Short mmCIF file of C-alpha atoms and ligand atoms in Angstrom, two decimals:
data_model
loop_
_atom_site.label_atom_id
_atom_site.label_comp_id
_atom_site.label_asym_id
_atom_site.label_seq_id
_atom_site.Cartn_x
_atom_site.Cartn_y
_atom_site.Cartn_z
CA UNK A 571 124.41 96.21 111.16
CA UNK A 572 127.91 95.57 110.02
CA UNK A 573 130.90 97.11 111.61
CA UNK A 574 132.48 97.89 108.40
CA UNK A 575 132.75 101.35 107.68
CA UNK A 576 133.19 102.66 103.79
CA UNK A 577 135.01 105.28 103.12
CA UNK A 578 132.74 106.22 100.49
CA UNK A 579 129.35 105.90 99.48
CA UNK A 580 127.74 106.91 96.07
CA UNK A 581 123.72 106.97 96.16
CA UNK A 582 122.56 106.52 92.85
CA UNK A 583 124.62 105.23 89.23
CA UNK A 584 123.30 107.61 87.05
CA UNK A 585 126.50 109.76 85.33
CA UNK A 586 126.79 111.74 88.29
CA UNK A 587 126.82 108.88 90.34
CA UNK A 588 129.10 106.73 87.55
CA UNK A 589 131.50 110.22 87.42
CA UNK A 590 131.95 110.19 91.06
CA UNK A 591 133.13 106.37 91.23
CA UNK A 592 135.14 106.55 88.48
CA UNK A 593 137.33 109.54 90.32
CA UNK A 594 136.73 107.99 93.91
CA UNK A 595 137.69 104.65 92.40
CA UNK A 596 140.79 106.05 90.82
CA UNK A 597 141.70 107.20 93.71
CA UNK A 598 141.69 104.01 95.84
CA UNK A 599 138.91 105.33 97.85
CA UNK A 600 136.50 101.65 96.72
CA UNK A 601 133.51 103.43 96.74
CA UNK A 602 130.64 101.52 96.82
CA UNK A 603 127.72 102.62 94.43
CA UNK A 604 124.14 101.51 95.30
CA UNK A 605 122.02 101.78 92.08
CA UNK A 606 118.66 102.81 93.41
CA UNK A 607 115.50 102.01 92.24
CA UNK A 608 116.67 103.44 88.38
CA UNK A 609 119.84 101.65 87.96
CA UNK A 610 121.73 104.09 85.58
CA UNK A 611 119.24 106.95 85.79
CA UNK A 612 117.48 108.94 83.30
CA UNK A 613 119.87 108.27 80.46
CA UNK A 614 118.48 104.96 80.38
CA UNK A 615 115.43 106.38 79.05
CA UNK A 616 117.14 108.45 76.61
CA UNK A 617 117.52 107.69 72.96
CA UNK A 618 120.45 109.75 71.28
CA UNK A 619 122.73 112.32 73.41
CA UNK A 620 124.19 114.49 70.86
CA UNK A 621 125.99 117.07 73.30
CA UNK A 622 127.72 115.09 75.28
CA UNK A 623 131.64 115.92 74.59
CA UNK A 624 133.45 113.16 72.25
CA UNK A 625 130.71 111.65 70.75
CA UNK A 626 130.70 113.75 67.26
CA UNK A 627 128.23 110.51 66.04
CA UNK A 628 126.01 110.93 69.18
CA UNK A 629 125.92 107.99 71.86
CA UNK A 630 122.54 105.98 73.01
CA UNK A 631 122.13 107.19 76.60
CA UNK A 632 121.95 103.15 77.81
CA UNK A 633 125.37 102.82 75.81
CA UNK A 634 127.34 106.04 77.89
CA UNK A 635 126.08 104.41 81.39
CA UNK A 636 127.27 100.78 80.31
CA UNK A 637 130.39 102.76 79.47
CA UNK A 638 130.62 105.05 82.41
CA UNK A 639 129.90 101.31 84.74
CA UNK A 640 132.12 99.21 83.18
CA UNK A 641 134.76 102.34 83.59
CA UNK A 642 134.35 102.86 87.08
CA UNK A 643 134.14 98.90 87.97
CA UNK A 644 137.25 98.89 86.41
CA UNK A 645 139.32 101.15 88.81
CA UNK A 646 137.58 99.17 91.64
CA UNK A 647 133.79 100.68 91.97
CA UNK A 648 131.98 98.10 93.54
CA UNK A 649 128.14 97.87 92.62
CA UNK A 650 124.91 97.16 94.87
CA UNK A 651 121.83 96.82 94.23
CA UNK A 652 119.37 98.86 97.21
CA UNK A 653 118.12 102.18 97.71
CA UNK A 654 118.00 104.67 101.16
CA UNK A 655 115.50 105.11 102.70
CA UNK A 656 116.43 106.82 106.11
CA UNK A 657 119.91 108.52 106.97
CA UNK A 658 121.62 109.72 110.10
CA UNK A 659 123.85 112.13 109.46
CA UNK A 660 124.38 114.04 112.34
CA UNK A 661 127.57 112.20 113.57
CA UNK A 662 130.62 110.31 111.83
CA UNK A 663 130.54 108.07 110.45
CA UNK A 664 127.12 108.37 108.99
CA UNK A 665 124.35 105.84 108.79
CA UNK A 666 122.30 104.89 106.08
CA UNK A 667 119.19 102.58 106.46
CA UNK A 668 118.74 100.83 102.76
CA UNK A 669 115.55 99.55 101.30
CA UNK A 670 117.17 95.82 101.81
CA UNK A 671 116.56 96.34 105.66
CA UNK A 672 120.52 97.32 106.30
CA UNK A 673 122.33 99.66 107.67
CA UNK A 674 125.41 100.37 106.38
CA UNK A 675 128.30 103.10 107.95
CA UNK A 676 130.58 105.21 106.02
CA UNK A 677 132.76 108.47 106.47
CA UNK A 678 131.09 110.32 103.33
CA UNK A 679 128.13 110.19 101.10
CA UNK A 680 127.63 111.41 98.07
CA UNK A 681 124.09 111.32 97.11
CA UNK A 682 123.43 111.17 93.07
CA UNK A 683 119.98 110.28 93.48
CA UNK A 684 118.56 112.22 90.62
CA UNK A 685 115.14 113.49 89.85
CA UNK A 686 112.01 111.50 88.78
CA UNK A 687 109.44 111.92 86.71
CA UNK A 688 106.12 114.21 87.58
CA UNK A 689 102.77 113.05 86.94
CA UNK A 690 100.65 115.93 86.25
CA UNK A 691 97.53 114.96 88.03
CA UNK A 692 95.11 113.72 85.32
CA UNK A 693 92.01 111.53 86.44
CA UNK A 694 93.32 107.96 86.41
CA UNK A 695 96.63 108.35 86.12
CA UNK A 696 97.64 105.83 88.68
CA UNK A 697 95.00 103.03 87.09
CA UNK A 698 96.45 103.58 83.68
CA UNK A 699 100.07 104.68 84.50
CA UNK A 700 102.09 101.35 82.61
CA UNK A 701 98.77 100.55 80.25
CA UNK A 702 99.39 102.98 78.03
CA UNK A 703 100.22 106.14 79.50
CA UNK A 704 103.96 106.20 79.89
CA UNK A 705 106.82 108.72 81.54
CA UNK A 706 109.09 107.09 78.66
CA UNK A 707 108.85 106.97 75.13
CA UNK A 708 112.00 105.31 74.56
CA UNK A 709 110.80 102.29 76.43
CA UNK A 710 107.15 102.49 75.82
CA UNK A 711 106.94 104.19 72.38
CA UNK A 712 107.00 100.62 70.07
CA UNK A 713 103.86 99.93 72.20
CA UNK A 714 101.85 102.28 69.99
CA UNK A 715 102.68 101.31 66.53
CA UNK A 716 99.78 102.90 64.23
CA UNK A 717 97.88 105.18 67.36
CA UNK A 718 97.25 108.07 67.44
CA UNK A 719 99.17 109.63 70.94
CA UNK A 720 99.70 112.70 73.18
CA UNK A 721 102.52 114.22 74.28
CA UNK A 722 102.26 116.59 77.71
CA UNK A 723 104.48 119.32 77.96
CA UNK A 724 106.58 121.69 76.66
CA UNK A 725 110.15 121.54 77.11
CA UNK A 726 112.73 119.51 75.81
CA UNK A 727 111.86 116.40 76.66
CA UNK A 728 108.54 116.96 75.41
CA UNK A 729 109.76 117.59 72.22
CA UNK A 730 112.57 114.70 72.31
CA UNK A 731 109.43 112.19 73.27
CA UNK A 732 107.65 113.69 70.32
CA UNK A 733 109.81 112.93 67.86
CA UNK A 734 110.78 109.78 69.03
CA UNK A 735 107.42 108.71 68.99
CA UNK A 736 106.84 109.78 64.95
CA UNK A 737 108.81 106.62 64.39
CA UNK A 738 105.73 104.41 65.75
CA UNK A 739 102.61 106.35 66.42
CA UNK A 740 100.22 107.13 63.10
CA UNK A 741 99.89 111.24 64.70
CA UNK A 742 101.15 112.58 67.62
CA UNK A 743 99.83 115.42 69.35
CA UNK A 744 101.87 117.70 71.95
CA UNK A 745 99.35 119.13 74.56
CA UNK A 746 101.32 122.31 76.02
CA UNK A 747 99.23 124.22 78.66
CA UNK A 748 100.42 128.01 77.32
CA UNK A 749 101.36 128.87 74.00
CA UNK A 750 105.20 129.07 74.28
CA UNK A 751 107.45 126.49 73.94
CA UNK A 752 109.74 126.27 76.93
CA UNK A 753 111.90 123.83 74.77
CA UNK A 754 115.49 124.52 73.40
CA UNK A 755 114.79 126.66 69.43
CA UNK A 756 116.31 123.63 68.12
CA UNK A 757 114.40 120.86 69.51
CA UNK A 758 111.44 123.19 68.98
CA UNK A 759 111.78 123.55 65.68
CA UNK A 760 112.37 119.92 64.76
CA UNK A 761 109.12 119.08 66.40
CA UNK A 762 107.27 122.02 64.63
CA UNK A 763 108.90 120.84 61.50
CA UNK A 764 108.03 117.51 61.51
CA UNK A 765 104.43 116.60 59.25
CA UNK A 766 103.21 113.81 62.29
CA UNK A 767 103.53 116.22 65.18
CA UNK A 768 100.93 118.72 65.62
CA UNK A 769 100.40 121.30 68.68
CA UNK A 770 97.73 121.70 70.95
CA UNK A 771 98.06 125.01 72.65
CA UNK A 772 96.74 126.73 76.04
CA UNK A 773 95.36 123.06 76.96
CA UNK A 774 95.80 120.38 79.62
CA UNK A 775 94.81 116.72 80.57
CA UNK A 776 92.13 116.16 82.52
CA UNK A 777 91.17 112.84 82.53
CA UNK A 778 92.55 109.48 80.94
CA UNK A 779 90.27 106.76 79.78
CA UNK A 780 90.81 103.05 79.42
CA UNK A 781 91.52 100.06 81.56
CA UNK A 782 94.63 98.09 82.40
CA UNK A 783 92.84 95.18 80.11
CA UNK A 784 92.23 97.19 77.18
CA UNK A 785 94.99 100.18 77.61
CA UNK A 786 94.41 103.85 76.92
CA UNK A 787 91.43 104.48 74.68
CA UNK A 788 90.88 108.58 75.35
CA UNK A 789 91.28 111.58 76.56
CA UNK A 790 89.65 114.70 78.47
CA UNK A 791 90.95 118.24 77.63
CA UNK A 792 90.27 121.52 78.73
CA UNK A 793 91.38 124.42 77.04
CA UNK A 794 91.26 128.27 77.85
CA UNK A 795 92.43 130.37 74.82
CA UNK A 796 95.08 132.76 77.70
CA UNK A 797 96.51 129.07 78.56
CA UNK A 798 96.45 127.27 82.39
CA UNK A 799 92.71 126.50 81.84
CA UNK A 800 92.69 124.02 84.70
CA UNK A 801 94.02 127.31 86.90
CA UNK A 802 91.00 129.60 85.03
CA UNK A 803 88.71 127.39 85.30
CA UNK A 804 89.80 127.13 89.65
CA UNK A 805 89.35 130.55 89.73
CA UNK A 806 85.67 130.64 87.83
CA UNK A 807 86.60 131.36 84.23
CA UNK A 808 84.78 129.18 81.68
CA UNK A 809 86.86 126.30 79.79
CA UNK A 810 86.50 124.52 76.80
CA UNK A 811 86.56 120.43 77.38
CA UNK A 812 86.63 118.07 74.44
CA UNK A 813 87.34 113.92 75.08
CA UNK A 814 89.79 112.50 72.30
CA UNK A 815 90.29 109.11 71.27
CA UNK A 816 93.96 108.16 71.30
CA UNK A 817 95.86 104.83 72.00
CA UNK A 818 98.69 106.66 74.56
CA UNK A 819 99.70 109.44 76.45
CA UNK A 820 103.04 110.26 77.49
CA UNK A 821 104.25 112.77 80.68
CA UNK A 822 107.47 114.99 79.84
CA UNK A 823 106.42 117.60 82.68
CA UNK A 824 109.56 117.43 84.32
CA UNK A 825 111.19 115.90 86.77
CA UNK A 826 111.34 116.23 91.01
CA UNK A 827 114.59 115.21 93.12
CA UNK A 828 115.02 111.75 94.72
CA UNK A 829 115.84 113.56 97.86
CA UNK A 830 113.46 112.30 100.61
CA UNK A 831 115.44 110.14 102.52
CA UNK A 832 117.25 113.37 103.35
CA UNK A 833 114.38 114.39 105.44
CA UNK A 834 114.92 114.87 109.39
CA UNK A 835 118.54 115.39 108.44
CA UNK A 836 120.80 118.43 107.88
CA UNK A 837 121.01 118.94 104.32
CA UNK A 838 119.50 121.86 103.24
CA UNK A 839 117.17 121.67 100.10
CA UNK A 840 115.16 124.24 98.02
CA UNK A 841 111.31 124.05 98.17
CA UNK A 842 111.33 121.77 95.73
CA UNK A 843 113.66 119.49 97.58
CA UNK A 844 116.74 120.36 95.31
CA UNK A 845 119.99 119.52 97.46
CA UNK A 846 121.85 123.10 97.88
CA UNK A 847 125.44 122.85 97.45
CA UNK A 848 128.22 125.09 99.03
CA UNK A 849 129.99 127.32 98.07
CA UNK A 850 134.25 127.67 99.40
CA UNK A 851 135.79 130.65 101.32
CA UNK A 852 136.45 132.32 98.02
CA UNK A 853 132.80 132.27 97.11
CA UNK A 854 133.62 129.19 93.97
CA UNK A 855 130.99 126.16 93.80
CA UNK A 856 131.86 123.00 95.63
CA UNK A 857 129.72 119.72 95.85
CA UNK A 858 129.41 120.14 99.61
CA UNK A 859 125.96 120.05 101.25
CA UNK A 860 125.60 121.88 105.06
CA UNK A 861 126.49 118.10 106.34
CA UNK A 862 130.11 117.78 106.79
CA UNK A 863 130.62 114.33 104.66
CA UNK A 864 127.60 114.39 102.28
CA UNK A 865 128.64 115.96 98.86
CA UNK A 866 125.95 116.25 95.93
CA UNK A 867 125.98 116.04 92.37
CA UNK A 868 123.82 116.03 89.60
CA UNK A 869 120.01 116.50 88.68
CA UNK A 870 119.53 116.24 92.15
CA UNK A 871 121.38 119.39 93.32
CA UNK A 872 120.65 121.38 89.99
CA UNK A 873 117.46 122.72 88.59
CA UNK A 874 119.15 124.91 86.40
CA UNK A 875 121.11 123.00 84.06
CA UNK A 876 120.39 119.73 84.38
CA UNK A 877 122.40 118.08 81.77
CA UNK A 878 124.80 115.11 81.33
CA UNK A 879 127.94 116.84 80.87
CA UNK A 880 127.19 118.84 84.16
CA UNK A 881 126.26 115.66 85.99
CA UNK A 882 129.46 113.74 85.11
CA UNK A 883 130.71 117.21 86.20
CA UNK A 884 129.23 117.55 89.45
CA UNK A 885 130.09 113.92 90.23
CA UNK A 886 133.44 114.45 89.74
CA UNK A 887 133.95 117.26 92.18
CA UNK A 888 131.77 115.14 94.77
CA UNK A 889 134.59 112.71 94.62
CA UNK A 890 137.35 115.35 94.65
CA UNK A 891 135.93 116.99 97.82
CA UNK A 892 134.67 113.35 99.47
CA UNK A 893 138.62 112.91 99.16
CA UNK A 894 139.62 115.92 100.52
CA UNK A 895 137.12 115.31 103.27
CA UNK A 896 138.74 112.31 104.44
CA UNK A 897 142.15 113.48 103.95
CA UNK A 898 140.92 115.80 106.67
CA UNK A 899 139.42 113.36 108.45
CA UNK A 900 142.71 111.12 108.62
CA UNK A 901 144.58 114.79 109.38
CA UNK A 902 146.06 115.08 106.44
CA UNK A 903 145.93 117.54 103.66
CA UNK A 904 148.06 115.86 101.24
CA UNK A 905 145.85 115.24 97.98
CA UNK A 906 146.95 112.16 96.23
CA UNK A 907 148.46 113.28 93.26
CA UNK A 908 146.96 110.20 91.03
CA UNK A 909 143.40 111.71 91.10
CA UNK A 910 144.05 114.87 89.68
CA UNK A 911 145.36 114.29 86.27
P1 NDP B 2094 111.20 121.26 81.78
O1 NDP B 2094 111.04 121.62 83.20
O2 NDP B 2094 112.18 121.99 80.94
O3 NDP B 2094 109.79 121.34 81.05
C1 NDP B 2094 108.63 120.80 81.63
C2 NDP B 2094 107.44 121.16 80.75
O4 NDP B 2094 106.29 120.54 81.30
C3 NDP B 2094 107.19 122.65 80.68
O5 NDP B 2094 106.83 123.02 79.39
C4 NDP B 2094 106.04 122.85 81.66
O6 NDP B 2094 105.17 123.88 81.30
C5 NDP B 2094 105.29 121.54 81.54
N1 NDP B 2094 104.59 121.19 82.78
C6 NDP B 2094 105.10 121.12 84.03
N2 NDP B 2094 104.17 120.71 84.91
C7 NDP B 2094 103.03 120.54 84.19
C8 NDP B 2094 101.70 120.13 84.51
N3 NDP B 2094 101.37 119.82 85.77
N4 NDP B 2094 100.80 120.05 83.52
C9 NDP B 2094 101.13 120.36 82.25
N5 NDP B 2094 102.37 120.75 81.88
C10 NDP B 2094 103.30 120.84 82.84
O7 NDP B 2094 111.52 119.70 81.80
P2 NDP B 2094 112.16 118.77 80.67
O8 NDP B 2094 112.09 117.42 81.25
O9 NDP B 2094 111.55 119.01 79.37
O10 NDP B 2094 113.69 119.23 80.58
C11 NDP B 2094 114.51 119.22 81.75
C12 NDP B 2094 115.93 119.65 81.38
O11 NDP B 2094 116.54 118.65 80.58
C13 NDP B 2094 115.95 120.94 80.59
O12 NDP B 2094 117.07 121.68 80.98
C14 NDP B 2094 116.14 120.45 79.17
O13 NDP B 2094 116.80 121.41 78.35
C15 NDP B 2094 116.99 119.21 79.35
N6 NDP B 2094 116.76 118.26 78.26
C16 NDP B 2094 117.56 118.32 77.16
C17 NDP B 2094 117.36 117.46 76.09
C18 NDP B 2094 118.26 117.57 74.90
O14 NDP B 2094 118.98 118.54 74.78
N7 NDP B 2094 118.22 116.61 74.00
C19 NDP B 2094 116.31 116.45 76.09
C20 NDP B 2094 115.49 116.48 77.30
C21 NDP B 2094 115.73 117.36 78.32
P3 NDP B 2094 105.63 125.43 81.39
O15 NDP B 2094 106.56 125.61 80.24
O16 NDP B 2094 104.35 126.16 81.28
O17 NDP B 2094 106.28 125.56 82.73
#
């Protein structure tokens, strides 16, 4: 183990990871950003971002990460490659065992680990996952020129897959297991709108067929007309099955949080495994987990609104109160006036 001890470390270079070192870094704390197994996090997988402030053209998710890196780097980020797998947080400074076989010490944490993608469960999902069923339309979708493809789910990203994947697939076919759209009215209605996407309601996958040789060649699904058939059919309703043939099938069921190298420690997560933040004396938000020195930001401490902006938002306050932290630490109070403008 070395005896060096960071003042900062960032888990994870998504935005809210990217935000974070950009304000740590500006404020001469060199924080040190390992990447994680997703280097740049879900906006990597992202075609367009429309809503992010600034961009009145849009920006390609890949293209606001290079951005957001080469920003941070910069002021003085430093980048590593390496995930956590085990942290000991119960005493300064803290101790993080990485996926490279180190340990490394430092006197705060933030972790911006993110969420990943769910797999719903389907027969042969892990055979198949990477030969033609996919969590990723922007990388996967030029796969499937001229199939015919499914789409799980029923939220935004469902939608956003969708019509990404008009561009390649001859039909695409979004497989929602109720009848209402949890996606955004205007996502919704693009998708509805658009003559190569049609809806399968009240259904869900079953069972994938194929091989890793020859890819995805079909698909199982049951359907119960008041929606959750595989639920009904549990609990001893009947269910309608039909097998499809299609060349790809694409998960947008959500997403869970990166958060299980937090296990054995202090930080308090949701039943999901969502970090909870703190709130401050006067009852406003802060980026502080219950471990003094361990801030959180992002997907990974937000169900609820999971979106760029509010990442690169959370991030920065993780570096604001990381700072304050070790002001405290070092017993002063004194913020550095450089960091807040
Ligand atoms: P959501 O949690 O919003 O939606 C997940 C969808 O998957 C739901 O429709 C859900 O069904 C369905 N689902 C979940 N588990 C299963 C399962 N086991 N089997 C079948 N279906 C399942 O996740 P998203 O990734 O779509 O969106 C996450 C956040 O990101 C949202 O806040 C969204 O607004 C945002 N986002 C914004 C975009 C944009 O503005 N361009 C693009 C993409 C995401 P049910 O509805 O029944 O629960």
């Amino acid at each position: 183990m070395s005896t060096d001890v960071h003042d900062l470390v960032i888990a994870g270079s998504g935005i809210a990871g990217l935000s974070a070192a950009v304000y740590a870094a500006r404020a001469d704390l060199n924080p040190l950003v390992l990447e994680g197994d997703e280097p740049g996090g879900q906006l990597t997988l992202t075609t367009d971002v429309e809503n992010y402030l600034g961009f009145p053209d849009g920006v390609g998710g890949m293209d606001l990460i290079q951005r957001g890196k080469e920003q941070a780097e910069q002021f003085g980020a430093r980048f590593r490659h390496g995930r956590i797998d085990n942290a000991a947080l119960d005493d300064q400074p803290l101790e993080l065992s990485l996926s490279t076989n180190e340990t490394i010490r430092t006197r705060t944490l933030v972790v911006a680990t993110g969420a990943s993608a769910r797999w719903v469960g389907a027969e042969n999902e892990d055979e198949l996952m990477g030969y033609g069923l996919s969590t990723c339309a922007t990388c996967d979708g030029a796969f499937h020129r001229g199939d015919d493809v499914l789409v799980i789910g029923g939220g935004d990203s469902a939608m956003e897959e969708a019509l990404f994947l008009t561009k390649f697939a001859d039909s695409v076919t979004v497989v929602h297991r109720r009848d209402d759209l949890r996606a955004s009215e205007i996502m919704a209605d693009r998708a509805r709108d658009h003559d190569d996407i049609v809806f399968q309601w009240n259904t869900e996958l079953e069972a994938i067929h194929g091989s890793p040789e020859e890819g995805v060649t079909g698909a199982t699904l049951v359907t119960h007309p008041d929606g959750y058939p595989t639920e009904k059919s549990e609990s001893g309703h009947d269910i309608n099955r039909e097998t499809v043939d299609i060349g790809g099938v694409f998960y947008a069921v959500g997403h869970t949080p990166n958060t299980g190298f937090l296990n054995g420690t202090g930080v308090e997560r949701d039943e999901r495994g969502y970090v909870f933040t703190q709130t401050d004396d006067t009852g406003r938000p802060t980026a502080r987990t219950t471990v003094a020195g361990v801030f959180a930001a992002g997907d990974v401490a937000d169900p609820r609104y999971r979106q760029a902006i509010t990442s690169a938002g959370t991030g920065s306050m993780a570096a604001l109160d990381a700072q304050d932290f070790l002001e405290t630490l070092r017993g002063t109070d004194e913020p550095t006036p450089t960091t807040r403008a």
